[in-house]
mmCIF file of C-alpha atoms in Angstrom:
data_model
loop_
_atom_site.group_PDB
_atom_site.id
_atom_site.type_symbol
_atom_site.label_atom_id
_atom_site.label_comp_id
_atom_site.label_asym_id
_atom_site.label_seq_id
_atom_site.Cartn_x
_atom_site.Cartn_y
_atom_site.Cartn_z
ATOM 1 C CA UNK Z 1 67.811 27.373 9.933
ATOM 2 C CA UNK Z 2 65.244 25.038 11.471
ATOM 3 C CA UNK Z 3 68.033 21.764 11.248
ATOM 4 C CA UNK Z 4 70.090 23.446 14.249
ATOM 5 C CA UNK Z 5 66.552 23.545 16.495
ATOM 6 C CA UNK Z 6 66.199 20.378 19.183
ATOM 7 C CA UNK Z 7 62.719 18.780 18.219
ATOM 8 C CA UNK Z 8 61.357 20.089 20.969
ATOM 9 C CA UNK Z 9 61.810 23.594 20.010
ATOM 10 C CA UNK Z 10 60.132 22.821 16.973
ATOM 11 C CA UNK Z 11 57.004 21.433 18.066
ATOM 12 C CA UNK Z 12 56.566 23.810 20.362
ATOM 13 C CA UNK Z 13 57.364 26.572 17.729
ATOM 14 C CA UNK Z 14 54.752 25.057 15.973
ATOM 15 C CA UNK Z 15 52.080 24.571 18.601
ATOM 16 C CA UNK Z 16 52.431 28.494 18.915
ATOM 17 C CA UNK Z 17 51.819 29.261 15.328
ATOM 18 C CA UNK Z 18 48.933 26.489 15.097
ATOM 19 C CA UNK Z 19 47.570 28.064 18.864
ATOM 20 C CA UNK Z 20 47.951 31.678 16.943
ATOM 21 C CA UNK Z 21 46.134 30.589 13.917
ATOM 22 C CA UNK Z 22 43.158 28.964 16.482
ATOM 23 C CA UNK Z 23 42.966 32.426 18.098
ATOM 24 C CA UNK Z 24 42.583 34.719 15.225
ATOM 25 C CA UNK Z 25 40.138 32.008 13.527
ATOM 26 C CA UNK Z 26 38.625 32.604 16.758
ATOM 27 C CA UNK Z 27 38.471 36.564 16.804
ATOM 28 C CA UNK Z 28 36.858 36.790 13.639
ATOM 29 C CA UNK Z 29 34.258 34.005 14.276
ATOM 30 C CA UNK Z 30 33.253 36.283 17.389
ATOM 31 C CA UNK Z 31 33.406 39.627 15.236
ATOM 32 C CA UNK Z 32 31.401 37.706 12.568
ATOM 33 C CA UNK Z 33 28.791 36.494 15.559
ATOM 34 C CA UNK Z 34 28.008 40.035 16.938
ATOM 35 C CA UNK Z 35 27.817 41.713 13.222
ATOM 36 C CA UNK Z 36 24.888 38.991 12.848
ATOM 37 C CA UNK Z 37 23.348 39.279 16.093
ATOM 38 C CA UNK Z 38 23.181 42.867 15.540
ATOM 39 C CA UNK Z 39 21.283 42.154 12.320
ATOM 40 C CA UNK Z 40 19.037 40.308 13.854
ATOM 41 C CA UNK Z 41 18.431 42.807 16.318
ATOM 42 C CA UNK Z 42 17.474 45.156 13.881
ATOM 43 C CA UNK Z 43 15.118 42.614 11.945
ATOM 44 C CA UNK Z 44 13.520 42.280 14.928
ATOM 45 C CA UNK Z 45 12.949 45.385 16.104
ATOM 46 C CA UNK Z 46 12.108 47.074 12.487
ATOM 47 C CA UNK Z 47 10.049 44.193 10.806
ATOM 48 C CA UNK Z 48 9.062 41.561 13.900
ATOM 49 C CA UNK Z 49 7.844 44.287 16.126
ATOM 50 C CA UNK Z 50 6.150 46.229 14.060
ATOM 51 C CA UNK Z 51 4.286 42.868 12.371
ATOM 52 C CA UNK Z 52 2.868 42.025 16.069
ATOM 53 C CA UNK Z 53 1.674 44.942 16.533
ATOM 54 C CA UNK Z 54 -0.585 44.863 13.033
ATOM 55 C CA UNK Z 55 -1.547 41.313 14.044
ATOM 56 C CA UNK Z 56 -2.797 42.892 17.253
ATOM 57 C CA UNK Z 57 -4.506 45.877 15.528
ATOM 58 C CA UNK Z 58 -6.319 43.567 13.098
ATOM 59 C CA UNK Z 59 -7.614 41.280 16.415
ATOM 60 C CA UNK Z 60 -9.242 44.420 18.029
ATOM 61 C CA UNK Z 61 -10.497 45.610 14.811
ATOM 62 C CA UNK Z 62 -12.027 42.300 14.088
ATOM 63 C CA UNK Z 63 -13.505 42.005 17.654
ATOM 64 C CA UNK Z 64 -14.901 45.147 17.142
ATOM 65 C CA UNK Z 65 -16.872 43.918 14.059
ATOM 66 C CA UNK Z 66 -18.308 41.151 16.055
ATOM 67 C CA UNK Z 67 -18.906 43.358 18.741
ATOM 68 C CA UNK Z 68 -21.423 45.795 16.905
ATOM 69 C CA UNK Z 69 -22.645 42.253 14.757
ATOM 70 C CA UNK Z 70 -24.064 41.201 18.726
ATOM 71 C CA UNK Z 71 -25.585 44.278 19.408
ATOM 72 C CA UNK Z 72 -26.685 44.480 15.872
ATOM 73 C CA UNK Z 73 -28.284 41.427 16.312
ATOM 74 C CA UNK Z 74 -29.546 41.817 19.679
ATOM 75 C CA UNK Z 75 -32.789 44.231 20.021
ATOM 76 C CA UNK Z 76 -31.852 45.074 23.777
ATOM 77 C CA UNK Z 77 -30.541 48.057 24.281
ATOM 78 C CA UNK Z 78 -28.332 46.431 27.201
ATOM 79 C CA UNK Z 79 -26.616 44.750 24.707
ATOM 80 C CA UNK Z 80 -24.947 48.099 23.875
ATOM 81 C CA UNK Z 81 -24.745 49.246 27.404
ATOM 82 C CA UNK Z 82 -22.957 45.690 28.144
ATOM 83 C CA UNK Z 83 -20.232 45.756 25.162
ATOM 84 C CA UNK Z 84 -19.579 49.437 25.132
ATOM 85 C CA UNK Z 85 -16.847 49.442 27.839
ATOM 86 C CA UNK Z 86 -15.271 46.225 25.313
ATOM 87 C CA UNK Z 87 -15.790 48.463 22.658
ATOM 88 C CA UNK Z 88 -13.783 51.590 23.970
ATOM 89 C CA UNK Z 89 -11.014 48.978 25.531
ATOM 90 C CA UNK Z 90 -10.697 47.492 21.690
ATOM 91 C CA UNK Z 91 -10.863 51.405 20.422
ATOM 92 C CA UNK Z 92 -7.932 52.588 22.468
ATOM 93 C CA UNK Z 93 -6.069 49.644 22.222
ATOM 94 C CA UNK Z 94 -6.054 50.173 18.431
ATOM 95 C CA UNK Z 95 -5.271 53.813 19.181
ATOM 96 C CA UNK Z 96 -1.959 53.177 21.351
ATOM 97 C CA UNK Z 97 -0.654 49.987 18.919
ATOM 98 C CA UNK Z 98 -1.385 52.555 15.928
ATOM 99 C CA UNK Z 99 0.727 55.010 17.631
ATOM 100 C CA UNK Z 100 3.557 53.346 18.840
ATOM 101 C CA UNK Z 101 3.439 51.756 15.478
ATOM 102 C CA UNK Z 102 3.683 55.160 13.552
ATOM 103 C CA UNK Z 103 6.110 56.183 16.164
ATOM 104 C CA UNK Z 104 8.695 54.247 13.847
ATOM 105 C CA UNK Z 105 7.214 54.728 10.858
ATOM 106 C CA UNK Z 106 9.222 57.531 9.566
ATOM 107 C CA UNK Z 107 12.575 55.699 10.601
ATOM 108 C CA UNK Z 108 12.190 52.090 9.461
ATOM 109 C CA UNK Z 109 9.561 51.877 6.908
ATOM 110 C CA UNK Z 110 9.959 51.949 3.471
ATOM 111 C CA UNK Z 111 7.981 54.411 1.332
ATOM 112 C CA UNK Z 112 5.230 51.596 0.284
ATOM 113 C CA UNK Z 113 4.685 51.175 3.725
ATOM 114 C CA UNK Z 114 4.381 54.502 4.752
ATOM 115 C CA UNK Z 115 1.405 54.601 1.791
ATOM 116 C CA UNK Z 116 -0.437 51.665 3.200
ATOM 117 C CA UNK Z 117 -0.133 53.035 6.321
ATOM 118 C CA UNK Z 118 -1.893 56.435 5.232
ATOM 119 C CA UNK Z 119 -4.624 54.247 3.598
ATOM 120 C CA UNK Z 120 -4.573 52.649 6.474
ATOM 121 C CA UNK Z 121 -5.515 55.769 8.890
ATOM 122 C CA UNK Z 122 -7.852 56.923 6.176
ATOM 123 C CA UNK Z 123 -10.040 53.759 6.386
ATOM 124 C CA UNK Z 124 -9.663 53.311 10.158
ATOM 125 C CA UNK Z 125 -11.529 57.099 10.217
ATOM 126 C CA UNK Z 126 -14.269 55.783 8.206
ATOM 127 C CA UNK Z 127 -14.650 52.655 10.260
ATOM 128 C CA UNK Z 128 -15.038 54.426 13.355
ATOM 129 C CA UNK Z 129 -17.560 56.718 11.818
ATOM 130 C CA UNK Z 130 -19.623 53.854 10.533
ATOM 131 C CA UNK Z 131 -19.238 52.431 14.087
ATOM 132 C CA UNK Z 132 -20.130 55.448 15.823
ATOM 133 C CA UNK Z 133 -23.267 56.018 13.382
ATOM 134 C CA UNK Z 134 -24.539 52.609 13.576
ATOM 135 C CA UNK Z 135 -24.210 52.354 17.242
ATOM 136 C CA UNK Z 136 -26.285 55.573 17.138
ATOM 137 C CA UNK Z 137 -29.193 53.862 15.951
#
């Protein structure tokens, strides 16, 4: 069939099958590209996300600790009057991460998480208790 083509014809039938070939290699590298970047949207927004916002919870939690260790260890009551507005800031800051946080709880997190998470809460009410008892003093 082919022995009754000019050359011509025939590399050029052939640099349209090889040019075909490059364009459907093509077309499923892109498909292939935006099925992973979509993955790695999601790992970011259900597992990256959520881990800064723990990292930033633990920070204010821990500043909190050091906060009441200062007035703690200071005998003016000033102290207390100085650090309280710090206090509250760290306090609410913790509230809003802990909501937005929970927010997407129930959709992304697995049951163990969802545990922790309720230990979590639990503790974080007996913390501020303690806080709020021992700033009482």
């Amino acid at each position: 069939m082919l022995e009754r083509v000019k050359f011509g014809t025939r590399l050029f039938i052939l640099l349209c099958a090889a040019t075909l070939l490059l364009v459907a290699v093509g077309a499923a590298g892109m498909a292939g590209g935006r099925r992973v970047s979509a993955g790695i949207e999601t790992v970011y927004g259900e597992r990256v996300v959520p881990m800064g916002q723990l990292a930033i919870v633990l920070d204010d939690i821990h500043r909190i600790r050091s906060l009441v260790a200062d007035i703690l260890q200071s005998e003016s009551r000033l102290t207390l009057e100085r650090l309280q507005p710090e206090l509250a800031a760290a306090d609410s800051a913790i509230d809003s991460l802990w909501r937005d946080y929970s927010r997407g709880a129930s959709d992304h997190h697995s049951a163990e998480e969802l545990a922790l998470a309720g230990q979590f809460q639990a503790a974080r009410g007996e913390f501020q208790k303690a806080t709020s008892e021992v700033l009482a003093l």
